[in-house]
Tab-separated table of C-alpha atoms in Angstrom:
chain	number	residue	atom	x	y	z
A	7	MET	CA	0.000	0.000	0.000
A	8	ALA	CA	1.181	3.508	-0.771
A	9	SER	CA	1.793	5.906	2.069
A	10	ALA	CA	-1.120	8.155	2.930
A	11	THR	CA	1.325	11.089	2.755
A	12	ALA	CA	2.551	10.226	-0.728
A	13	ALA	CA	1.829	12.604	-3.583
A	14	LEU	CA	-1.491	11.835	-5.179
A	15	PRO	CA	-1.087	10.599	-8.771
A	16	GLU	CA	-2.467	12.795	-11.514
A	17	LEU	CA	-5.365	11.562	-13.608
A	18	PRO	CA	-4.685	11.086	-17.307
A	19	GLN	CA	-6.682	12.880	-19.960
A	20	PHE	CA	-9.687	10.590	-20.418
A	21	LYS	CA	-11.090	12.319	-23.501
A	22	GLY	CA	-11.261	9.773	-26.294
A	23	VAL	CA	-10.313	6.850	-24.046
A	24	PRO	CA	-12.691	3.887	-24.679
A	25	GLY	CA	-15.246	3.671	-21.907
A	26	TRP	CA	-14.990	7.339	-20.941
A	27	GLU	CA	-16.706	8.918	-23.949
A	28	PHE	CA	-19.994	9.422	-22.113
A	29	THR	CA	-18.801	10.842	-18.777
A	30	ASP	CA	-17.481	14.391	-18.887
A	31	LEU	CA	-14.659	15.000	-16.404
A	32	SER	CA	-13.809	18.495	-17.621
A	33	LYS	CA	-15.299	20.078	-14.484
A	34	LEU	CA	-13.543	17.697	-12.099
A	35	ASP	CA	-10.670	19.285	-10.184
A	36	ILE	CA	-9.688	16.151	-8.341
A	37	ASP	CA	-6.823	17.804	-6.455
A	38	ALA	CA	-9.326	20.138	-4.805
A	39	TYR	CA	-10.611	17.197	-2.763
A	40	ALA	CA	-8.237	16.414	0.093
A	41	PRO	CA	-8.533	12.860	1.508
A	42	ALA	CA	-10.586	12.670	4.687
A	43	PRO	CA	-12.080	9.814	6.720
A	44	GLY	CA	-15.787	9.151	6.761
A	45	GLY	CA	-18.199	8.958	9.660
A	46	GLY	CA	-21.421	10.387	10.977
A	47	GLU	CA	-25.052	9.487	10.430
A	48	ALA	CA	-27.055	9.306	7.229
A	49	GLU	CA	-30.372	7.926	6.045
A	50	PRO	CA	-29.672	4.247	5.296
A	51	LEU	CA	-30.331	2.660	1.951
A	52	PHE	CA	-30.517	-0.814	3.498
A	53	SER	CA	-31.854	-1.486	6.968
A	54	GLY	CA	-32.832	-4.397	9.167
A	55	PHE	CA	-29.335	-5.702	9.907
A	56	ASP	CA	-27.973	-6.631	13.321
A	57	ALA	CA	-25.185	-4.107	13.847
A	58	ALA	CA	-23.609	-6.258	16.548
A	59	GLY	CA	-23.428	-9.299	14.243
A	60	ASP	CA	-21.418	-12.191	15.693
A	61	HIS	CA	-19.607	-13.745	12.743
A	62	GLY	CA	-17.970	-16.634	14.559
A	63	ASP	CA	-14.681	-17.814	13.047
A	64	ALA	CA	-14.661	-15.139	10.351
A	65	ILE	CA	-12.658	-11.930	10.534
A	66	VAL	CA	-14.786	-8.795	10.061
A	67	MET	CA	-13.048	-5.539	10.934
A	68	PRO	CA	-11.929	-2.169	9.576
A	69	LEU	CA	-9.218	-2.595	6.949
A	70	ALA	CA	-6.682	-0.420	8.781
A	71	GLU	CA	-7.122	-2.542	11.910
A	72	ALA	CA	-6.777	-5.744	9.906
A	73	MET	CA	-3.537	-4.475	8.363
A	74	ARG	CA	-2.127	-4.182	11.892
A	75	GLU	CA	-3.546	-7.368	13.397
A	76	HIS	CA	-3.460	-9.692	10.372
A	77	PRO	CA	-0.730	-8.250	8.114
A	78	ASP	CA	0.228	-11.537	6.467
A	79	LEU	CA	-3.366	-12.367	5.618
A	80	VAL	CA	-4.148	-8.910	4.248
A	81	ASP	CA	-0.905	-8.600	2.295
A	82	ARG	CA	-1.510	-11.991	0.706
A	83	HIS	CA	-4.692	-10.735	-0.966
A	84	LEU	CA	-4.787	-6.916	-1.024
A	85	GLY	CA	-3.976	-5.612	-4.480
A	86	THR	CA	-4.097	-9.023	-6.159
A	87	VAL	CA	-7.477	-8.422	-7.764
A	88	VAL	CA	-7.164	-4.777	-8.867
A	89	SER	CA	-4.094	-3.026	-10.229
A	90	SER	CA	-2.575	0.092	-8.693
A	91	ASP	CA	-1.656	1.138	-12.248
A	92	ASP	CA	-5.251	2.358	-12.454
A	93	PRO	CA	-5.164	6.058	-11.466
A	94	PHE	CA	-8.260	5.871	-9.276
A	95	VAL	CA	-6.935	2.787	-7.474
A	96	ALA	CA	-3.592	4.532	-6.953
A	97	ARG	CA	-5.329	7.555	-5.473
A	98	ASN	CA	-7.399	5.298	-3.262
A	99	GLU	CA	-4.225	3.702	-1.920
A	100	ALA	CA	-2.391	6.985	-1.476
A	101	GLY	CA	-5.242	8.574	0.479
A	102	LEU	CA	-6.761	5.502	2.103
A	103	GLY	CA	-9.161	6.552	4.819
A	104	ASP	CA	-11.705	3.849	5.586
A	105	GLY	CA	-12.569	0.350	4.553
A	106	ALA	CA	-13.310	-3.172	5.664
A	107	PHE	CA	-11.690	-6.594	5.630
A	108	ILE	CA	-13.804	-9.728	5.616
A	109	TYR	CA	-12.122	-13.115	5.741
A	110	VAL	CA	-14.090	-16.362	5.901
A	111	PRO	CA	-11.942	-19.458	6.547
A	112	ARG	CA	-12.201	-22.722	4.711
A	113	GLY	CA	-15.559	-24.454	5.081
A	114	VAL	CA	-17.102	-21.725	7.260
A	115	THR	CA	-20.620	-20.426	6.565
A	116	LEU	CA	-21.677	-17.085	8.026
A	117	ASP	CA	-25.096	-17.404	9.623
A	118	ALA	CA	-25.910	-13.696	9.204
A	119	PRO	CA	-25.100	-11.103	6.537
A	120	VAL	CA	-22.249	-8.653	7.074
A	121	SER	CA	-23.378	-5.026	6.837
A	122	LEU	CA	-20.936	-2.238	5.870
A	123	THR	CA	-21.676	1.478	5.697
A	124	ALA	CA	-19.458	4.265	4.382
A	125	VAL	CA	-20.684	7.783	5.142
A	126	GLN	CA	-19.087	10.827	3.557
A	127	SER	CA	-19.496	13.519	6.188
A	128	GLN	CA	-16.865	16.158	5.363
A	129	PRO	CA	-17.732	18.463	2.425
A	130	LYS	CA	-15.267	19.213	-0.357
A	131	THR	CA	-13.186	16.143	0.525
A	132	ALA	CA	-12.436	12.745	-0.985
A	133	LEU	CA	-13.421	9.613	0.893
A	134	ASN	CA	-11.266	6.693	-0.243
A	135	TRP	CA	-13.126	3.520	0.718
A	136	ARG	CA	-11.575	0.079	0.253
A	137	VAL	CA	-13.133	-3.329	0.831
A	138	LEU	CA	-11.399	-6.704	0.643
A	139	VAL	CA	-13.553	-9.833	0.908
A	140	VAL	CA	-11.841	-13.234	0.914
A	141	LEU	CA	-13.677	-16.554	1.030
A	142	GLU	CA	-11.504	-19.634	1.313
A	143	GLU	CA	-12.458	-22.998	-0.164
A	144	GLY	CA	-16.029	-24.053	0.617
A	145	ALA	CA	-16.863	-20.879	2.565
A	146	GLN	CA	-20.189	-19.046	2.247
A	147	ALA	CA	-21.056	-15.425	3.072
A	148	GLU	CA	-23.383	-12.540	2.303
A	149	VAL	CA	-22.125	-8.942	2.433
A	150	TRP	CA	-24.147	-5.737	2.053
A	151	GLU	CA	-22.462	-2.351	1.726
A	152	GLN	CA	-23.916	1.127	1.244
A	153	TYR	CA	-22.363	4.469	0.282
A	154	LEU	CA	-24.088	7.461	1.894
A	155	SER	CA	-23.674	11.210	2.443
A	156	ALA	CA	-24.237	12.916	5.782
A	157	GLY	CA	-25.024	16.263	4.143
A	158	ASP	CA	-25.761	17.822	0.778
A	159	GLU	CA	-22.356	19.376	0.049
A	160	ASP	CA	-20.133	18.527	-2.918
A	161	GLY	CA	-17.714	15.642	-2.320
A	162	LEU	CA	-15.808	12.861	-4.060
A	163	PHE	CA	-16.218	9.174	-3.230
A	164	ASN	CA	-13.572	6.782	-4.572
A	165	THR	CA	-14.191	3.121	-3.821
A	166	VAL	CA	-12.095	0.039	-4.537
A	167	VAL	CA	-13.586	-3.400	-3.933
A	168	GLU	CA	-11.750	-6.719	-4.237
A	169	LEU	CA	-13.714	-9.967	-4.015
A	170	VAL	CA	-11.811	-13.254	-3.786
A	171	VAL	CA	-14.087	-16.291	-4.061
A	172	GLY	CA	-12.215	-19.524	-3.432
A	173	PRO	CA	-12.894	-23.008	-4.830
A	174	ASN	CA	-16.473	-24.133	-4.185
A	175	ALA	CA	-17.093	-20.960	-2.162
A	176	HIS	CA	-20.284	-18.913	-2.496
A	177	LEU	CA	-20.534	-15.138	-2.038
A	178	ARG	CA	-23.437	-12.734	-2.345
A	179	PHE	CA	-22.227	-9.132	-2.463
A	180	VAL	CA	-24.722	-6.238	-2.553
A	181	SER	CA	-23.442	-2.684	-3.044
A	182	GLY	CA	-25.767	0.327	-2.961
A	183	GLN	CA	-24.809	3.911	-3.796
A	184	ALA	CA	-27.045	6.677	-2.411
A	185	LEU	CA	-24.672	9.633	-2.180
A	186	ASN	CA	-26.037	13.156	-2.347
A	187	GLU	CA	-26.678	14.480	-5.839
A	188	LYS	CA	-23.776	16.943	-5.808
A	189	SER	CA	-21.110	14.273	-5.383
A	190	TRP	CA	-18.706	12.585	-7.732
A	191	VAL	CA	-18.405	8.818	-7.477
A	192	PHE	CA	-15.733	6.540	-8.910
A	193	GLY	CA	-15.706	2.822	-8.322
A	194	THR	CA	-13.167	0.167	-9.267
A	195	GLN	CA	-14.658	-3.166	-8.261
A	196	ARG	CA	-13.375	-6.577	-9.325
A	197	ALA	CA	-14.070	-10.182	-8.409
A	198	VAL	CA	-12.128	-13.366	-9.065
A	199	VAL	CA	-14.039	-16.644	-8.763
A	200	GLN	CA	-12.134	-19.935	-8.528
A	201	ARG	CA	-13.104	-23.507	-9.465
A	202	ASP	CA	-16.787	-24.326	-8.817
A	203	GLY	CA	-17.209	-21.083	-6.881
A	204	SER	CA	-20.190	-18.793	-7.358
A	205	LEU	CA	-20.777	-15.061	-7.028
A	206	ASP	CA	-24.126	-13.273	-6.747
A	207	TRP	CA	-23.299	-9.580	-7.208
A	208	VAL	CA	-25.851	-6.759	-6.950
A	209	ALA	CA	-25.290	-3.051	-7.607
A	210	LEU	CA	-27.745	-0.211	-7.003
A	211	GLY	CA	-26.923	3.258	-8.321
A	212	PHE	CA	-29.198	5.992	-7.004
A	213	GLY	CA	-27.150	9.000	-5.893
A	214	SER	CA	-24.273	11.250	-7.040
A	215	ALA	CA	-24.135	13.931	-9.720
A	216	ARG	CA	-21.829	12.002	-12.012
A	217	GLY	CA	-18.927	9.565	-12.100
A	218	LYS	CA	-18.276	6.011	-13.177
A	219	VAL	CA	-18.405	2.578	-11.556
A	220	ARG	CA	-16.543	-0.329	-13.116
A	221	MET	CA	-17.526	-3.869	-12.189
A	222	GLU	CA	-15.328	-6.694	-13.458
A	223	THR	CA	-15.880	-10.384	-12.829
A	224	GLN	CA	-13.243	-12.955	-13.741
A	225	LEU	CA	-14.341	-16.579	-13.792
A	226	ALA	CA	-10.878	-17.966	-13.192
A	227	GLY	CA	-11.657	-21.572	-12.320
A	228	GLU	CA	-13.435	-24.296	-14.226
A	229	GLY	CA	-17.082	-24.657	-13.254
A	230	SER	CA	-17.299	-21.183	-11.688
A	231	SER	CA	-20.351	-18.954	-12.155
A	232	ALA	CA	-21.524	-15.399	-11.590
A	233	LYS	CA	-24.876	-13.626	-11.544
A	234	VAL	CA	-24.611	-9.843	-11.737
A	235	THR	CA	-27.699	-7.675	-11.216
A	236	GLY	CA	-27.788	-3.903	-11.458
A	237	ALA	CA	-30.431	-1.208	-11.074
A	238	TYR	CA	-30.211	2.561	-11.285
A	239	ALA	CA	-32.740	5.372	-11.047
A	240	GLY	CA	-31.848	8.959	-11.860
A	241	HIS	CA	-33.657	12.278	-12.125
A	242	ALA	CA	-32.937	15.996	-12.572
A	243	ARG	CA	-29.495	16.204	-14.250
A	244	GLN	CA	-27.878	13.133	-12.737
A	245	HIS	CA	-25.487	11.088	-14.864
A	246	LEU	CA	-24.978	7.425	-13.982
A	247	ASP	CA	-22.278	5.342	-15.681
A	248	PHE	CA	-21.669	1.602	-15.279
A	249	ASP	CA	-18.959	-0.372	-17.067
A	250	THR	CA	-19.161	-4.145	-16.622
A	251	THR	CA	-16.943	-7.020	-17.719
A	252	GLN	CA	-17.643	-10.738	-17.594
A	253	GLU	CA	-14.301	-12.428	-18.237
A	254	HIS	CA	-14.393	-16.172	-18.801
A	255	ALA	CA	-10.843	-17.352	-18.179
A	256	ALA	CA	-11.557	-21.072	-17.719
A	257	ALA	CA	-13.671	-23.751	-19.333
A	258	ASN	CA	-17.255	-24.610	-18.338
A	259	THR	CA	-18.056	-21.262	-16.765
A	260	THR	CA	-21.348	-19.372	-16.648
A	261	SER	CA	-22.272	-15.715	-16.256
A	262	ASP	CA	-25.648	-13.949	-16.279
A	263	LEU	CA	-25.836	-10.147	-16.137
A	264	ALA	CA	-28.958	-7.980	-16.097
A	265	PHE	CA	-29.114	-4.198	-15.608
A	266	ARG	CA	-32.241	-2.026	-15.568
A	267	GLY	CA	-32.527	1.733	-15.333
A	268	VAL	CA	-35.298	4.296	-14.838
A	269	LEU	CA	-34.600	7.908	-15.804
A	270	GLU	CA	-36.670	11.043	-15.238
A	271	GLY	CA	-36.110	14.730	-16.007
A	272	ARG	CA	-32.838	15.343	-17.849
A	273	ALA	CA	-31.063	12.409	-16.262
A	274	THR	CA	-28.650	10.411	-18.395
A	275	ALA	CA	-27.115	6.983	-18.012
A	276	VAL	CA	-24.734	4.706	-19.830
A	277	TRP	CA	-24.106	1.019	-19.453
A	278	ARG	CA	-21.244	-0.563	-21.338
A	279	GLY	CA	-20.892	-4.313	-20.987
A	280	MET	CA	-18.257	-6.713	-22.289
A	281	ILE	CA	-18.316	-10.488	-22.371
A	282	LYS	CA	-14.714	-11.606	-22.769
A	283	VAL	CA	-13.923	-15.255	-23.472
A	284	ASP	CA	-10.238	-16.116	-23.170
A	285	PRO	CA	-8.475	-18.748	-25.290
A	286	GLY	CA	-9.269	-22.218	-23.996
A	287	ALA	CA	-12.414	-21.131	-22.126
A	288	GLN	CA	-14.577	-23.637	-23.999
A	289	GLN	CA	-18.160	-24.390	-22.985
A	290	THR	CA	-18.653	-20.804	-21.848
A	291	ASP	CA	-22.277	-19.789	-21.323
A	292	ALA	CA	-22.651	-16.020	-20.984
A	293	PHE	CA	-25.568	-13.607	-21.182
A	294	GLN	CA	-25.941	-9.866	-20.636
A	295	GLU	CA	-28.806	-7.435	-20.979
A	296	SER	CA	-29.493	-3.774	-20.290
A	297	ARG	CA	-32.994	-2.293	-20.379
A	298	ASN	CA	-33.866	1.337	-19.745
A	299	LEU	CA	-37.197	3.040	-19.164
A	300	LEU	CA	-37.303	6.775	-19.924
A	301	LEU	CA	-39.961	8.704	-18.040
A	302	SER	CA	-39.444	11.984	-19.878
A	303	LYS	CA	-38.511	13.017	-23.396
A	304	ARG	CA	-35.394	14.766	-22.111
A	305	ALA	CA	-33.947	11.708	-20.344
A	306	HIS	CA	-31.318	9.751	-22.276
A	307	ALA	CA	-29.642	6.353	-21.961
A	308	ASP	CA	-26.945	4.486	-23.863
A	309	ALA	CA	-26.663	0.700	-23.702
A	310	ILE	CA	-23.546	-0.744	-25.336
A	311	PRO	CA	-23.092	-4.526	-25.150
A	312	GLY	CA	-19.913	-6.107	-26.479
A	313	LEU	CA	-18.369	-9.499	-27.182
A	314	GLU	CA	-14.702	-10.466	-27.350
A	315	ILE	CA	-14.513	-14.200	-27.973
A	316	GLU	CA	-11.317	-16.230	-28.401
A	317	ALA	CA	-12.794	-19.731	-28.059
A	318	ASN	CA	-14.943	-21.634	-30.548
A	319	ASP	CA	-17.306	-23.694	-28.389
A	320	VAL	CA	-19.312	-21.052	-26.542
A	321	ARG	CA	-22.790	-19.594	-26.159
A	322	CYS	CA	-22.711	-15.831	-25.659
A	323	THR	CA	-25.754	-13.596	-26.144
A	324	HIS	CA	-26.771	-10.056	-25.287
A	325	ALA	CA	-29.779	-7.761	-25.412
A	326	ALA	CA	-30.376	-4.048	-24.964
A	327	ALA	CA	-33.475	-1.845	-25.028
A	328	ILE	CA	-34.262	1.811	-24.391
A	329	ALA	CA	-37.878	2.957	-24.496
A	330	GLN	CA	-40.515	5.298	-23.151
A	331	ILE	CA	-43.393	3.906	-21.103
A	332	ASP	CA	-45.620	1.820	-23.360
A	333	PRO	CA	-48.899	3.782	-23.701
A	334	ALA	CA	-50.726	0.544	-24.528
A	335	GLN	CA	-49.883	-0.843	-21.102
A	336	VAL	CA	-51.080	2.325	-19.411
A	337	TYR	CA	-54.271	2.337	-21.491
A	338	TYR	CA	-54.975	-1.299	-20.614
A	339	LEU	CA	-54.777	-0.562	-16.895
A	340	MET	CA	-56.888	2.588	-17.276
A	341	SER	CA	-59.527	0.580	-19.130
A	342	HIS	CA	-59.919	-1.401	-15.903
A	343	GLY	CA	-60.706	1.730	-13.902
A	344	ILE	CA	-57.180	2.558	-12.706
A	345	PRO	CA	-56.292	6.289	-12.770
A	346	ARG	CA	-53.523	7.309	-15.203
A	347	ALA	CA	-50.969	8.239	-12.505
A	348	THR	CA	-51.488	4.930	-10.720
A	349	ALA	CA	-51.374	3.010	-13.987
A	350	THR	CA	-48.093	4.668	-14.929
A	351	ARG	CA	-46.662	3.853	-11.522
A	352	LEU	CA	-47.689	0.205	-11.870
A	353	VAL	CA	-45.948	-0.083	-15.244
A	354	ILE	CA	-42.718	1.308	-13.770
A	355	GLU	CA	-42.938	-0.966	-10.741
A	356	GLY	CA	-43.510	-3.969	-12.978
A	357	PHE	CA	-40.434	-3.059	-15.031
A	358	LEU	CA	-38.261	-3.053	-11.900
A	359	GLU	CA	-39.986	-6.017	-10.262
A	360	GLU	CA	-38.788	-8.302	-13.036
A	361	LEU	CA	-35.265	-7.549	-11.846
A	362	VAL	CA	-36.114	-8.267	-8.193
A	363	GLU	CA	-37.587	-11.603	-9.213
A	364	ARG	CA	-34.089	-12.804	-10.044
A	365	PHE	CA	-33.839	-13.491	-6.300
A	366	GLU	CA	-35.597	-16.055	-4.176
A	367	GLU	CA	-38.377	-14.905	-1.874
A	368	GLY	CA	-37.088	-13.819	1.499
A	369	PRO	CA	-35.014	-11.046	3.118
A	370	VAL	CA	-32.819	-10.385	0.078
A	371	ARG	CA	-35.717	-9.765	-2.284
A	372	GLU	CA	-37.547	-7.736	0.370
A	373	ARG	CA	-34.584	-5.419	1.049
A	374	LEU	CA	-33.882	-4.861	-2.639
A	375	SER	CA	-37.549	-4.238	-3.392
A	376	ALA	CA	-37.820	-1.759	-0.495
A	377	ALA	CA	-34.728	0.142	-1.680
A	378	LEU	CA	-36.069	0.355	-5.232
A	379	GLN	CA	-39.512	1.474	-4.060
A	380	ALA	CA	-38.025	4.212	-1.875
A	381	ARG	CA	-35.878	5.508	-4.710
A	382	LEU	CA	-38.801	5.415	-7.120
A	383	GLU	CA	-40.784	7.622	-4.719
A	384	THR	CA	-37.986	10.208	-4.869
A	385	VAL	CA	-37.668	10.082	-8.649
A	386	LEU	CA	-41.403	10.397	-9.313
A	387	ALA	CA	-41.835	13.172	-6.746
A	388	ALA	CA	-39.209	15.381	-8.371
């Protein structure tokens, strides 16, 4: 890890760089945001977790504390999933403020989810948040994290997440972003899944003014699988940008990605997805889709799926759609005595509910549904 007192690396000129064409950084003076730790209270995006949470044989603690108490364990994994050559990762390391370390030993199953919250409380500062989750062989865990703002002042949130899923291990990782709508957000998040391991990854993007979150999943071991689910809802002049990669690096691997967005006002969004199949990764089965519902004529979305295939025995498909609310659906509901506003709301809810139905009935679906409903209330009330 770089020293917190080291000079912060400069960002390169992103204009024209693939993946950055849709997010304007010309008004970002990143050096104006001095690193500062988080803290304070904020309205939660996810609730209903036991803050005390006894996690048995697992290690769940702040990253800085883990670096002191378990240096060998942290050093063995930190930085192995993401590269510090990335300018945002390098800045995260140089100004590291807060974070979490979760380590689940071989064969251990956590009985309760781990809940993490990062609150940006100091205006005009950068909060560098880093999370390292390691599951050894046969381990199982569920982790929920949320990014929040304590006030409504401009700030910068730079997050780095590394997920290490060992052989035959199973991880569900839910990350929700509900920063205030004056903030910048940049996320570099990457997972590596080993033989017969599985990852269930969920991302919710609700807050911030603009920025970019990159989510990369590498299926590194034969028989590994990943399900990636994303939802975003923007209004006013928000700009939400997700860049996803499903890299199949071994044979007999499966990935399933679905993103859905709802945009109101002059909000804009872009999703760029890449399915990458490495040489020798035969019997790959990969799917990705992005669907966007525009609630106003001034809202705009871009959905850009991509394939990069270097094996010849694969099944890779993608789908993308951007549309206004279907007036026929609204008319059908109105013909059954439902007022127009309610009918419109039901169509939007149905669009998002299809995403929630990717999860089994129970606490996970309920929490995700509640978060989406709350955000929808804000978007429609604007």
